[in-house]
Structures are given as structure tokens and as C-alpha cells.
Amino acid sequence: MRFPLVWLGVFLGLPFSFGSSSLLAQAKTQERRAILEQARAIEKFFIQTIEKVRPTVVVIRVERKIGGISRFGGGSGVFIDKNGYILTNEHVIHQASRIWVGVPGKNLIPAKLLGVDKEGDLAVLKIPGKNWPVAQFGDSQNLKVGQWVLAMGNPFSLAEDFTCTVTKGIISGLHRVQGGIKMYGDAIQTDAGINPGNSGGPLFDMYGKLIGINGRISIREGRRVNVGVGYAIPVHQIKNFIEPLKRGENVRHAFLGVSFSPELKKVKGVRIQQVLPNSSAAKAGLRPGDVIIRFQGQPIRSFTRLQNLISVLPAGTKVTFTILRNGVERKITVKLGYRR
Amino acid sequence: MKRVWFSWFSFLFCFFVSPLLAQGRFPLDLEYTAAVERVSRSFVSIYVLPEGQKSLILDRNTIYGAGVIIDRNGLILTCSRLVEKSRHTIYVFPTTGERFQAKILGINRQYGVALLKVAASNLTPISFADSRKVLAGKLSLKFGNAFQTSKDFTPSVSVGTVSGVVRFPSLGPLLRTDAAVNQGDFGGPLTDSKGRLLGILLPIWVSSRTNTYVSYAVPSHTLQKLLVDLKSGYLGILMTVEETKRGGALIEEVDPAGPAAKAGILRGDIIVEFGGVSIESTAELVRALRKYMAGDRVQILLRRRGELFRTYVILSRRK
């Protein structure tokens, strides 16, 4: 009597065990498919965004006459107006005797240099034509670190046919200050591959909005190639200068004319160490020892923050400071000049 | 369990991620910005300045790097290369705008990891991922202080993958990553895309000190093992495993430069009480010792030639 019962159990159990294992296998394949689908969706996103904005990126070629000898150089640029206005870095076209723009599918087009922003490392070029594809300005003040970005340009002058090279990465940092003759204030730091020749090329977010112009990389002791630390001029700075640049004016950046000493102790604001004579700060009556606690109503906790806020403004901007002098708060309004 | 987790994943994918795709949001943006925000709360920049320097003037000779908070009461993991210089003060800068002077609790030379302590009680620790399950190809984020480009102590973040789990002679496995790791990123955390700690970044092994897309990190499960030793203070004695007749731990050797020697402990003494806990065996003393960190003052009861002595010892850090 026992055997038939066991057999009955086996017969009843078999279909169940087959059923459940195939169900599990099915579920697993479904899960795999879902993950693959997500990966494909991400890939598609990359491709679609790149296809959308790629036509707006151009190649810049320049000729420099140094000591009577022609030297050729180049960089990248981006269309910002359908009438042929192109944004690039100032250092790309610096001292150029002739400038050409390379657009995919066309021959080199001679370009005219309009305005120059030497300190901000920007220049606007123009080529004839009425219906060029245009990169839309994004909002570079609401970016987040970790967001994915695409850098486009012409590294190492690779593109003979003027089609750009695309590199991907994330925003590594925001509000970076890179000093020097050219001041990269409030810059966007990225680990997307930026190499010589990428200069002047656009940095896009994943929605195809222009958020910056790639212009500088950090290097140490090595060759001038990408190490994963590049900087882009943010679009909110560019917006402050673009109209005069398009009109062909050379612009200057605002300059306060104070120096600070970074302190290891925590202070409420930033304490002024020195005031440059004849600077805007001197004219406004700022003195060494004053502590700047607010700028345009925004609290200032570090010198970097203040540098960022001022460096993106054009010279001639009227601004308001709140300072602490001998424990008393004062408001000071000053029209910012430029660095002499 | 794994299957259940996976089905939850697909469920979540269908209900949360797909609509976002439909709205045109890039799905990785959300995950990565959230991870960056989370890790930033536990990230610290580290600057090592000559003793007595009052202001934070940073130049090419400044020693700088990164670290990560692993305990709300001020425990910070970093790489040892950064903090080994004598006559220097270690400053730790979280992203909150605070600044601390740090002490070294312990150093592990084998892996090149150091544990620091700052006087804080309200920090945000990072959560640990299980690095034993990590396979090559996993997306990872690096947080560091590359070229001290960040003047406001926010991290420099870059993305990459775990490009291998590799073994070196005399070491356990290390994680290899292709995320951009440059000078100043050492000691910083390598995390997964959820912001959980995968490892601590080690100095890169090329002369140019710039990124070559090959860097190594000490995996989090190894860190957890190392932490037990890093955390415990150093007493400076060697003990016998032999059972003593009347209980306690018999001291076989005393490190002449160690805290035990300073407290007057001699070879042949038997520790019968440590910090108020009675000690029956060597193993019990080892266990008791692990509860104390470097700098802690502990009361010890000794038996020497049948007589009881009471003494105090200030534990030092492990060398």
C-alpha cells in the first residue's frame, strides 16, 4: 500500500516542480530583459542627444604669422545664433591673422572675428549664412555634481571632415576657480575627456542644452593631455557678455581689488587683507580688516564664493556689499571697475 | 533571496524609471546626483601643514588628499602616505564648512590605510557596500581632492567602472578602477552608484602622478577587518598564551618605547584587571583592549610576585 502512495506523490509532484522551475526561469529572463532594456534606453538617450546637437559643433582653424612664418593651429566652436555666430575660446584665436570655420559636409569657411573677452577666454566669430543649427543655452546655475555631460570638439585636430569627437563624463565639481591671466570663475569641472583642440568646444547636458565652453585642463608634470580634470566656462557667465561680444565689442570682467588670507579659524565672512590702490574696493572705502559678509544679499562664507560671484560679472556692474567693521554692519554700494 | 530582490528591481524599474524615461529625464542623472549628495556629507578634504602654520596657504608643496567619515564620533579613513610626515598638523575639512585638527589612531602599512580621529560628535558616516560581491564592470564613483582644485572643500567626483579585482603578493584583493584618480584623490572613497563605500583609493603608481585610468582601492570588506586593529589602542606588551595558575595575562615582553613600559609594567607581571574588567586569560585581555582607542587612559591591576599593583596607562597608536 505504501508504494502506490509514494508513486502518486511523485506523479503529482513532477508537473509542479517542472512548472515552478520554468516559471522561475521565465522570471529571470524577464528580469534580464528589463535590465537590458534599461541599458539600451540609456544608450539610446546618449545617441539621440548627440545626434541632436552634433551639427552645432564646428572646427576652428587659424593661421598665425610669427616672425614672418605661418603657423597653423586650431580648436573647436559652437553655433549660438542661426545667422552664423560662433562661440569659441579666446586662446584659440589669439593673435590669429586668419580664421576659418569647418562645418561638416562643407569646405573651410573664412570667419570674421567679432568681440573678444580676454579675461574670460571667450571670443565670438561670424560666418555668412542664415540657417545654421544652433545650440540652446541651458541653465548652468542649477547644475548638480554627478550629472552626466557630453563634451564635443576636435581634439588633436583629428577631424579631417570637421565632424566632432564626443566624450562623456559627469560634472566633477562646480564653482571652481582657476586663476591666472585668464580667470575661470565659477567654472564647471568635468571628467569627460578634454584634450588640446577641444578648446572652445561645447559642454552639453544630457538634454542637449549648452552648459559651458570647454577651455582648460589640469595637468601635473606630464604632457598636456586629459587626466580627467577639465574646466568649462559656465553659460551663466557667457550670457552676461554675449550681447556686446556679438556686437563686436571687447569686454572686461569686474574686478574688486582686494586680497584675502585664507584662515584656519572659522570666520563669519571673509576678512580683507589688502586693498589695491585706485581699485573699485579703494573707491568704495573698503579697508583692510573689514569682513565681507554679504554680496548682493547672498551670504559669503569663503573667498572662493566671492571670487566666483564677481568674476562672472562685466565691468561696470553696480553691486552691494554688506561688511562688518569693528563689529558694526555697513552696506556699501560700488560700481565695479576692471583690472588695470 | 536574490530572485526576490531582482523582481523588486524590475518592479521598481517599470513603475519609477520607465515613466522618467518617458518624460525625457536621463535616468542615470538622478541616481548619480543622489549618490554624490549622500557621499559629499561623509567626504573630507585633508591638508597636512607644517606645525605652527596659522593660515591655510596652499601651494605646490602642500600635502593634500581626501578621506571619508566612517563614524559620527569623528573616525576618518584615509591613506597612510598622506599623514605620515612628522612635525606636521593634520587638518580635516568636511563639506559642512567645519574644520578639525586630527590625530592618528592607527596606521596599517601593509595596505597603506590610516585611521584618524577628530573631536566631533555629529558627523555623517558613509555606509559600506559589500565589496566581496563586486565584479569588474560595476559602475563606480570616485570622490577626491584632485590637484586641490576645489577651494571650498567640495569633492571632485569622477565616474568609471571597477575594472578588475586583483591580487598582489602578500596582499588580499584590491579593486582596480578606471575612474580618473589624480594627485590629491588618494585616501578618498570609491563608491558604487548608490553612494556606498567600495574602497579607499591608494596613491597611483606612476611617476607623473596623474590619471592613467588604472588605480587601486582597498576594498571595504578588507577595511572592516583592518578597522578592528586600527581602532584599538597600543599597549606595548607581548603576552604568553600559557595559562597562568591564578588567572590573568602573563607578560612575556615589554616594548621599551611603548605605553606599558612608561607605566612601569615589567616582564613577568600578570595583568588581572584591565579598565575595571577582570582578566582571566590572554584572550580576554585582547578582547578588553579592543574596546579602547589610542589616547584612552586605562586603569590596570597587576600582580607582581604575589603582590597587587595599580597603575594607569595611556594607550598610544599602533605603529
XYZ file of C-alpha atoms in Angstrom:
659
model
C 0.000 0.000 0.000
C 2.895 2.314 0.694
C 4.472 2.176 -2.765
C 1.496 3.371 -4.734
C 1.162 6.328 -2.373
C 4.786 7.291 -2.945
C 4.327 6.981 -6.691
C 1.199 9.028 -6.502
C 3.212 11.705 -4.710
C 5.890 11.614 -7.360
C 3.393 11.852 -10.200
C 1.553 14.700 -8.579
C 4.768 16.495 -7.666
C 6.508 16.273 -11.039
C 4.439 18.736 -13.006
C 4.615 21.134 -10.075
C 8.383 21.009 -9.920
C 8.677 21.421 -13.672
C 6.167 24.210 -13.611
C 7.824 26.154 -10.842
C 11.342 25.862 -12.299
C 10.195 27.030 -15.720
C 8.291 29.875 -14.071
C 11.430 30.919 -12.226
C 13.494 30.702 -15.388
C 10.902 32.816 -17.138
C 11.006 35.402 -14.379
C 14.768 35.517 -14.575
C 14.744 36.056 -18.337
C 12.197 38.801 -17.857
C 14.373 40.500 -15.278
C 17.376 40.238 -17.548
C 15.346 41.693 -20.371
C 14.258 44.586 -18.153
C 17.851 45.360 -17.208
C 18.967 45.120 -20.828
C 16.102 47.360 -21.840
C 17.217 49.946 -19.320
C 20.781 49.777 -20.614
C 19.516 50.180 -24.180
C 17.328 53.090 -23.147
C 20.382 54.786 -21.644
C 22.398 54.124 -24.787
C 19.584 55.466 -26.940
C 19.457 58.577 -24.790
C 23.152 59.190 -25.412
C 22.792 58.659 -29.171
C 19.704 60.846 -29.522
C 21.218 63.729 -27.590
C 24.462 63.505 -29.545
C 22.629 63.380 -32.892
C 20.574 66.416 -31.901
C 23.467 68.711 -31.011
C 26.355 67.405 -33.113
C 25.599 69.643 -36.125
C 26.075 72.741 -33.932
C 29.739 71.937 -33.253
C 32.386 73.318 -35.597
C 36.120 73.127 -36.139
C 38.220 76.297 -35.915
C 41.424 76.627 -37.915
C 43.720 79.603 -37.513
C 46.853 80.942 -39.115
C 49.352 82.869 -37.001
C 52.212 84.819 -38.521
C 55.111 84.644 -36.084
C 58.298 86.251 -37.385
C 57.023 86.067 -40.957
C 56.426 82.302 -40.744
C 52.894 80.963 -40.924
C 51.878 78.553 -38.195
C 48.578 76.783 -38.181
C 46.567 75.935 -35.140
C 43.036 75.205 -34.214
C 40.311 74.402 -31.789
C 36.583 73.971 -31.586
C 33.492 76.171 -31.542
C 29.730 76.099 -31.373
C 26.911 77.928 -33.194
C 24.893 80.122 -30.852
C 22.861 82.022 -33.443
C 21.325 80.847 -36.704
C 22.918 83.793 -38.505
C 26.345 82.241 -38.142
C 27.596 83.492 -34.770
C 30.082 81.074 -33.256
C 31.402 80.926 -29.703
C 34.948 79.755 -29.008
C 37.869 80.372 -26.650
C 39.946 83.499 -26.934
C 43.148 81.466 -26.680
C 42.115 79.504 -29.779
C 42.057 82.607 -31.999
C 44.692 84.591 -30.070
C 46.944 86.577 -32.447
C 45.414 84.829 -35.432
C 45.944 86.511 -38.766
C 43.292 84.415 -40.469
C 40.467 82.280 -39.092
C 38.425 79.579 -40.810
C 35.477 77.572 -39.623
C 34.992 73.949 -40.612
C 31.410 72.707 -40.790
C 30.711 69.015 -41.525
C 29.941 68.496 -45.210
C 31.328 71.863 -46.273
C 34.694 73.359 -47.154
C 36.521 75.662 -44.732
C 34.670 78.965 -44.453
C 36.644 82.168 -43.695
C 35.350 83.664 -40.456
C 35.285 87.187 -39.092
C 36.350 87.847 -35.503
C 33.787 89.975 -33.672
C 34.142 90.547 -29.915
C 36.807 89.251 -27.560
C 36.707 88.571 -23.812
C 40.351 88.106 -22.953
C 39.981 87.553 -19.218
C 37.025 85.189 -19.594
C 38.702 83.357 -22.508
C 35.805 83.864 -24.918
C 35.522 85.071 -28.496
C 32.655 85.373 -30.968
C 33.199 84.634 -34.661
C 30.806 85.041 -37.568
C 30.453 83.232 -40.830
C 27.952 84.101 -43.578
C 24.712 82.163 -43.886
C 21.236 82.362 -42.412
C 20.140 78.939 -41.284
C 22.791 77.342 -39.161
C 21.855 74.818 -36.465
C 22.029 76.451 -33.035
C 22.938 75.154 -29.586
C 20.367 76.211 -26.990
C 21.683 77.828 -23.799
C 20.943 75.806 -20.694
C 20.832 76.841 -17.053
C 24.304 76.423 -15.609
C 23.298 77.776 -12.213
C 21.127 74.783 -11.402
C 23.546 72.003 -12.211
C 24.335 69.148 -9.857
C 27.573 67.305 -9.327
C 27.155 63.767 -10.659
C 25.042 64.848 -13.614
C 26.180 63.323 -16.924
C 27.646 65.605 -19.568
C 28.949 65.390 -23.124
C 31.983 67.294 -24.351
C 32.318 67.824 -28.085
C 35.111 69.198 -30.177
C 38.113 68.474 -32.292
C 40.865 67.045 -30.058
C 44.324 66.792 -31.627
C 42.729 68.178 -34.855
C 41.587 64.655 -35.639
C 38.609 65.500 -37.773
C 39.554 65.998 -41.418
C 35.852 66.049 -42.305
C 35.055 68.502 -39.440
C 32.809 66.054 -37.572
C 33.342 66.409 -33.875
C 34.610 63.910 -31.326
C 32.256 63.205 -28.418
C 33.409 62.312 -24.917
C 31.218 61.584 -21.922
C 31.600 62.054 -18.213
C 29.967 63.659 -15.228
C 30.138 67.048 -13.591
C 33.020 66.548 -11.145
C 32.643 69.836 -9.342
C 31.028 73.248 -9.531
C 32.125 76.783 -8.627
C 35.764 76.076 -9.375
C 38.161 78.996 -9.587
C 41.150 78.712 -11.875
C 43.197 81.858 -11.605
C 45.814 83.330 -13.858
C 45.747 85.878 -16.657
C 42.603 84.190 -17.833
C 40.203 83.850 -14.961
C 37.999 80.773 -14.980
C 35.453 81.778 -12.349
C 32.521 79.636 -11.250
C 33.812 77.028 -13.700
C 32.316 73.591 -14.263
C 34.768 70.758 -13.605
C 34.276 67.565 -15.581
C 35.962 64.204 -16.090
C 34.794 63.988 -19.719
C 37.883 63.706 -21.901
C 39.118 67.183 -22.846
C 42.344 67.425 -24.822
C 44.221 70.066 -26.824
C 41.905 71.004 -29.686
C 38.795 70.623 -27.551
C 39.251 74.250 -26.521
C 36.247 76.355 -27.440
C 34.040 73.320 -27.852
C 30.714 72.951 -26.075
C 29.828 71.030 -22.936
C 26.250 69.760 -23.141
C 23.987 68.258 -20.511
C 22.106 65.066 -21.367
C 19.200 67.091 -22.744
C 21.360 68.757 -25.375
C 21.479 72.140 -23.640
C 24.735 74.075 -23.783
C 26.032 74.484 -20.215
C 29.616 75.536 -20.821
C 32.556 76.099 -23.145
C 35.478 73.733 -22.511
C 38.671 75.640 -22.190
C 41.172 74.371 -19.704
C 42.571 71.213 -18.149
C 44.603 70.484 -15.057
C 47.884 68.716 -15.615
C 50.924 67.924 -13.497
C 54.413 67.202 -14.719
C 53.004 65.271 -17.623
C 52.123 66.138 -21.162
C 49.213 68.387 -21.991
C 46.626 65.667 -22.276
C 43.464 64.722 -20.491
C 43.792 63.332 -16.980
C 40.117 63.587 -16.159
C 40.161 67.110 -14.765
C 38.815 69.668 -17.247
C 37.106 73.015 -16.821
C 34.325 74.721 -18.760
C 33.254 78.380 -18.704
C 29.664 78.310 -17.433
C 26.863 79.560 -19.656
C 25.540 81.927 -16.975
C 28.812 83.842 -17.288
C 28.637 83.788 -21.094
C 25.087 85.208 -21.010
C 26.407 88.298 -19.191
C 28.824 89.085 -22.031
C 27.291 87.633 -25.191
C 25.392 90.685 -26.494
C 28.363 93.088 -26.553
C 30.563 90.296 -27.922
C 28.129 89.745 -30.803
C 28.144 93.487 -31.478
C 31.898 93.206 -31.871
C 32.893 94.871 -28.606
C 35.774 93.739 -26.444
C 34.556 93.240 -22.891
C 36.182 93.381 -19.467
C 35.370 91.473 -16.306
C 34.519 93.074 -12.990
C 37.394 93.370 -10.544
C 37.222 94.340 -6.898
C 40.872 94.752 -5.999
C 41.205 93.169 -2.574
C 43.244 90.266 -1.298
C 42.307 87.823 1.392
C 44.239 85.467 3.568
C 42.581 82.118 3.972
C 42.309 81.404 7.682
C 42.361 78.133 9.540
C 39.989 79.537 12.115
C 36.382 79.795 11.104
C 35.251 83.371 10.416
C 31.766 84.584 9.624
C 32.707 86.089 6.277
C 35.957 86.878 4.509
C 38.443 89.277 6.055
C 40.165 91.711 3.709
C 43.939 91.632 3.974
C 44.917 94.265 1.428
C 43.143 96.809 -0.736
C 44.686 97.649 -4.087
C 45.115 101.438 -4.519
C 42.807 103.026 -7.140
C 40.719 99.851 -7.347
C 36.946 99.721 -7.018
C 37.401 98.490 -3.471
C 39.534 101.537 -2.578
C 36.983 103.878 -4.168
C 34.174 102.225 -2.223
C 36.073 102.824 1.012
C 36.823 99.175 1.857
C 39.713 98.821 4.288
C 41.999 96.018 5.417
C 40.357 94.238 8.337
C 36.812 94.672 7.041
C 34.893 91.432 6.864
C 32.634 90.973 3.835
C 29.600 89.008 4.979
C 27.151 89.511 2.104
C 27.391 90.267 -1.599
C 24.218 91.217 -3.491
C 22.256 89.923 -0.499
C 23.878 86.480 -0.693
C 25.847 85.286 2.343
C 29.592 84.968 1.743
C 31.388 82.215 3.649
C 34.511 81.837 1.587
C 36.790 83.925 -0.573
C 36.189 81.474 -3.412
C 32.470 82.148 -3.280
C 33.059 85.887 -3.589
C 35.562 85.385 -6.407
C 33.015 83.241 -8.252
C 30.217 85.772 -7.903
C 32.337 88.724 -9.029
C 34.266 87.058 -11.846
C 31.173 86.251 -13.906
C 30.049 89.918 -13.941
C 31.006 92.504 -16.581
C 32.957 95.582 -15.514
C 30.618 98.458 -14.714
C 28.126 96.349 -12.765
C 26.770 98.112 -9.684
C 26.892 95.830 -6.659
C 26.129 95.968 -2.940
C 28.313 94.579 -0.167
C 27.490 94.135 3.489
C 30.598 94.404 5.627
C 31.464 94.144 9.300
C 33.759 96.893 10.536
C 34.556 96.973 14.250
C 31.523 94.815 14.839
C 29.155 97.194 13.023
C 27.345 96.122 9.867
C 27.528 98.537 6.929
C 26.182 98.459 3.414
C 28.453 99.612 0.624
C 27.401 100.109 -2.994
C 30.056 100.278 -5.668
C 30.352 100.252 -9.435
C 32.937 97.559 -10.154
C 35.810 98.505 -12.444
C 38.220 96.219 -14.232
C 41.747 95.026 -13.601
C 44.339 97.511 -14.894
C 16.545 35.981 -1.945
C 18.392 37.250 -4.963
C 15.426 36.444 -7.185
C 13.084 38.334 -4.922
C 15.424 41.301 -5.000
C 15.612 41.159 -8.763
C 11.871 41.075 -9.201
C 11.630 44.072 -6.915
C 14.178 45.718 -9.116
C 12.163 45.095 -12.283
C 9.031 46.190 -10.463
C 10.678 49.420 -9.400
C 12.092 49.838 -12.881
C 8.676 49.547 -14.504
C 6.971 51.894 -12.098
C 9.609 54.509 -11.397
C 12.301 54.528 -14.039
C 10.203 53.946 -17.159
C 7.934 56.955 -16.566
C 11.063 59.050 -16.107
C 12.385 57.805 -19.432
C 9.071 58.728 -20.945
C 9.372 62.233 -19.530
C 12.771 62.572 -21.147
C 14.833 62.565 -17.965
C 18.201 60.865 -18.217
C 17.858 58.023 -15.685
C 21.481 57.943 -14.556
C 21.395 61.650 -13.626
C 19.005 61.040 -10.748
C 20.942 58.103 -9.329
C 24.325 59.791 -9.602
C 23.388 63.203 -8.263
C 21.694 61.497 -5.306
C 24.800 59.394 -4.663
C 27.046 62.458 -4.885
C 24.872 64.318 -2.418
C 24.934 61.401 0.011
C 28.685 60.785 -0.162
C 29.509 64.512 -0.006
C 28.164 64.569 3.548
C 30.766 61.972 4.546
C 33.597 63.279 2.395
C 36.522 65.211 3.882
C 39.444 67.095 2.359
C 42.704 66.634 4.252
C 45.547 69.127 4.391
C 48.784 68.402 6.228
C 50.578 71.612 7.165
C 53.879 72.272 8.952
C 53.410 72.661 12.703
C 52.665 76.209 13.723
C 51.387 77.403 10.359
C 48.474 79.657 11.186
C 46.845 80.306 7.848
C 45.729 77.946 5.168
C 48.095 78.995 2.426
C 48.141 76.280 -0.166
C 50.936 75.905 -2.655
C 52.659 73.213 -4.649
C 54.431 71.867 -1.562
C 51.272 71.441 0.459
C 50.436 67.850 1.314
C 46.804 67.278 0.491
C 44.379 64.475 -0.053
C 40.985 63.165 0.899
C 39.279 60.885 3.372
C 35.912 59.582 4.406
C 33.955 59.693 7.668
C 33.081 56.229 8.964
C 31.753 57.109 12.405
C 29.666 60.015 13.649
C 32.061 60.489 16.564
C 34.873 61.574 14.292
C 36.563 58.500 12.839
C 38.034 59.112 9.395
C 39.659 56.678 6.990
C 42.362 57.849 4.611
C 45.569 56.595 3.062
C 48.680 56.465 5.224
C 51.013 58.107 2.700
C 49.234 61.375 3.379
C 49.620 61.584 7.138
C 52.978 60.023 7.899
C 55.078 63.182 7.916
C 56.252 64.164 11.401
C 56.092 67.732 12.769
C 53.013 68.371 10.741
C 49.450 69.062 11.761
C 46.614 67.258 10.033
C 43.572 69.380 9.194
C 40.318 67.807 8.158
C 37.641 69.750 6.264
C 34.185 68.243 5.873
C 31.887 69.794 3.262
C 29.820 71.405 6.011
C 32.333 74.240 6.423
C 33.672 72.950 9.737
C 37.372 72.349 10.225
C 39.142 69.995 12.619
C 42.635 69.051 13.733
C 43.066 65.318 13.510
C 45.055 62.739 15.469
C 46.266 59.471 14.026
C 44.613 56.490 15.725
C 46.282 53.811 13.712
C 48.175 53.044 10.557
C 48.249 49.859 8.529
C 51.419 49.887 6.450
C 50.619 46.707 4.580
C 47.685 48.263 2.788
C 48.617 51.895 3.322
C 45.493 52.852 5.245
C 45.270 55.241 8.195
C 42.543 55.910 10.725
C 42.177 59.492 12.010
C 40.164 60.919 14.868
C 38.713 64.402 15.129
C 36.859 65.935 18.051
C 33.355 65.802 16.640
C 30.187 64.045 17.632
C 27.750 64.769 14.869
C 29.314 63.735 11.598
C 27.597 61.723 8.874
C 29.273 58.346 8.302
C 29.317 56.635 4.909
C 27.599 53.277 4.534
C 29.699 50.301 3.468
C 28.970 48.201 0.394
C 29.900 44.527 0.431
C 32.973 44.592 -1.759
C 33.209 40.796 -1.810
C 30.321 40.742 -4.275
C 31.861 43.321 -6.599
C 32.661 42.197 -10.130
C 34.543 44.020 -12.862
C 32.231 46.258 -14.834
C 30.405 47.742 -11.857
C 29.906 51.474 -12.234
C 31.765 53.414 -9.588
C 32.263 56.980 -8.420
C 35.460 58.489 -7.141
C 35.496 61.340 -4.627
C 38.714 63.229 -4.108
C 40.622 66.459 -3.885
C 42.301 66.313 -7.312
C 45.057 68.931 -7.634
C 43.387 70.778 -4.721
C 41.243 72.382 -7.403
C 38.340 72.607 -5.005
C 38.879 75.635 -2.800
C 35.581 75.206 -0.963
C 36.286 71.607 0.142
C 33.616 70.068 -2.064
C 34.810 66.823 -3.644
C 35.959 66.333 -7.217
C 33.851 63.464 -8.470
C 34.542 61.269 -11.455
C 32.842 58.244 -12.872
C 34.251 54.952 -14.040
C 33.915 51.256 -13.538
C 35.544 48.702 -11.303
C 37.918 47.408 -13.941
C 39.163 44.435 -12.005
C 39.517 42.720 -8.650
C 43.213 41.930 -8.447
C 45.519 40.162 -6.043
C 49.051 41.164 -5.252
C 51.634 39.024 -3.467
C 51.205 39.296 0.328
C 48.038 41.376 -0.006
C 44.383 40.480 -0.186
C 42.334 41.539 -3.195
C 42.381 45.184 -4.312
C 39.822 46.880 -6.513
C 41.049 48.400 -9.735
C 39.153 51.312 -11.233
C 39.322 53.354 -14.426
C 37.758 56.449 -12.832
C 40.078 59.464 -13.096
C 42.267 59.381 -9.985
C 44.887 62.110 -9.714
C 47.186 63.561 -7.107
C 45.039 64.594 -4.156
C 42.413 61.928 -4.696
C 44.303 59.455 -2.526
C 42.537 58.440 0.641
C 39.192 59.396 -0.845
C 36.292 56.988 -1.200
C 35.421 54.870 -4.213
C 31.696 54.186 -4.070
C 29.078 52.339 -6.055
C 26.363 54.262 -7.912
C 24.257 54.283 -4.747
C 26.976 56.064 -2.810
C 28.099 53.120 -0.661
C 31.777 52.695 0.109
C 33.540 50.184 -2.138
C 37.063 51.138 -1.110
C 39.682 53.701 -0.166
C 41.796 54.983 -3.041
C 45.529 54.355 -2.916
C 48.278 56.537 -4.384
C 48.689 55.830 -8.078
C 51.861 54.115 -9.076
C 53.187 56.262 -11.861
C 55.750 58.989 -11.735
C 53.588 61.647 -13.366
C 51.069 61.441 -10.518
C 48.250 61.970 -12.973
C 45.460 59.706 -14.014
C 46.228 56.790 -16.297
C 42.844 55.120 -15.836
C 44.487 52.483 -13.649
C 44.155 52.996 -9.889
C 43.654 50.780 -6.902
C 41.483 50.860 -3.826
C 41.479 48.821 -0.627
C 38.087 47.060 -0.704
C 35.546 47.787 2.007
C 35.425 44.256 3.440
C 39.207 44.376 3.953
C 38.832 47.819 5.543
C 36.339 46.438 8.004
C 38.841 43.767 9.022
C 41.657 46.308 9.300
C 39.482 48.669 11.335
C 39.361 46.312 14.317
C 43.130 46.680 14.702
C 43.311 50.311 13.618
C 40.770 51.327 16.200
C 42.284 49.553 19.182
C 44.986 51.325 21.135
C 48.566 50.100 21.536
C 49.732 48.828 24.917
C 53.222 47.629 24.007
C 53.390 44.160 25.505
C 53.761 40.638 24.234
C 51.861 38.011 26.164
C 52.136 34.301 26.654
C 49.352 32.010 25.624
C 50.242 29.783 28.566
C 47.529 29.571 31.186
C 48.518 31.188 34.460
C 47.664 29.322 37.659
C 45.610 32.008 39.309
C 44.179 33.664 36.164
C 45.301 36.801 34.353
C 47.550 37.514 31.378
C 51.276 36.928 31.774
C 53.540 39.495 30.141
C 56.444 37.977 28.297
C 57.968 41.071 26.773
C 57.557 44.826 27.128
C 58.155 47.267 24.272
C 60.655 49.691 25.911
C 59.169 52.639 23.987
C 55.552 51.590 24.493
C 52.939 52.896 26.939
C 53.208 49.810 29.157
C 56.895 50.472 29.806
C 56.083 54.105 30.614
C 53.525 52.949 33.180
C 56.186 50.812 34.895
C 54.952 47.438 33.721
C 57.702 44.791 33.736
C 58.302 41.453 32.128
C 56.745 38.719 34.264
C 53.896 40.859 35.575
C 50.413 39.449 35.318
C 47.514 41.694 34.333
C 44.483 40.689 36.353
C 42.254 43.665 35.715
C 42.060 45.989 32.713
C 39.810 49.043 32.817
C 37.783 47.562 35.645
C 37.228 44.259 33.835
C 38.803 41.221 35.455
C 41.085 39.298 33.115
C 41.200 35.524 33.266
C 43.213 34.802 30.136
C 45.282 36.318 27.364
C 42.307 36.198 25.003
C 40.230 38.220 27.449
C 42.864 40.938 27.606
C 42.990 41.115 23.809
C 39.204 41.491 23.781
C 39.272 44.129 26.507
C 41.987 46.074 24.731
C 39.908 46.348 21.551
C 37.350 48.478 23.371
C 39.913 51.263 23.826
C 41.368 53.630 21.295
C 44.690 55.405 21.174
C 44.817 58.192 23.739
C 42.495 56.454 26.191
C 43.640 56.275 29.838
C 43.058 52.836 31.298
C 43.439 51.558 34.855
C 45.374 48.302 35.203
C 45.666 45.929 38.148
C 48.909 43.919 38.123
C 50.196 41.001 40.101
C 53.948 41.011 40.676
C 55.493 38.324 42.861
C 52.168 37.739 44.553
C 51.515 41.419 45.288
C 48.893 43.560 43.608
C 49.768 46.906 41.973
C 47.509 49.517 40.469
C 48.744 51.633 37.576
C 47.455 53.752 34.699
C 48.412 53.508 31.090
C 47.702 55.880 28.213
C 47.333 53.819 25.078
C 49.251 55.022 22.046
C 48.560 54.481 18.376
C 49.706 51.448 16.517
C 52.867 51.915 14.500
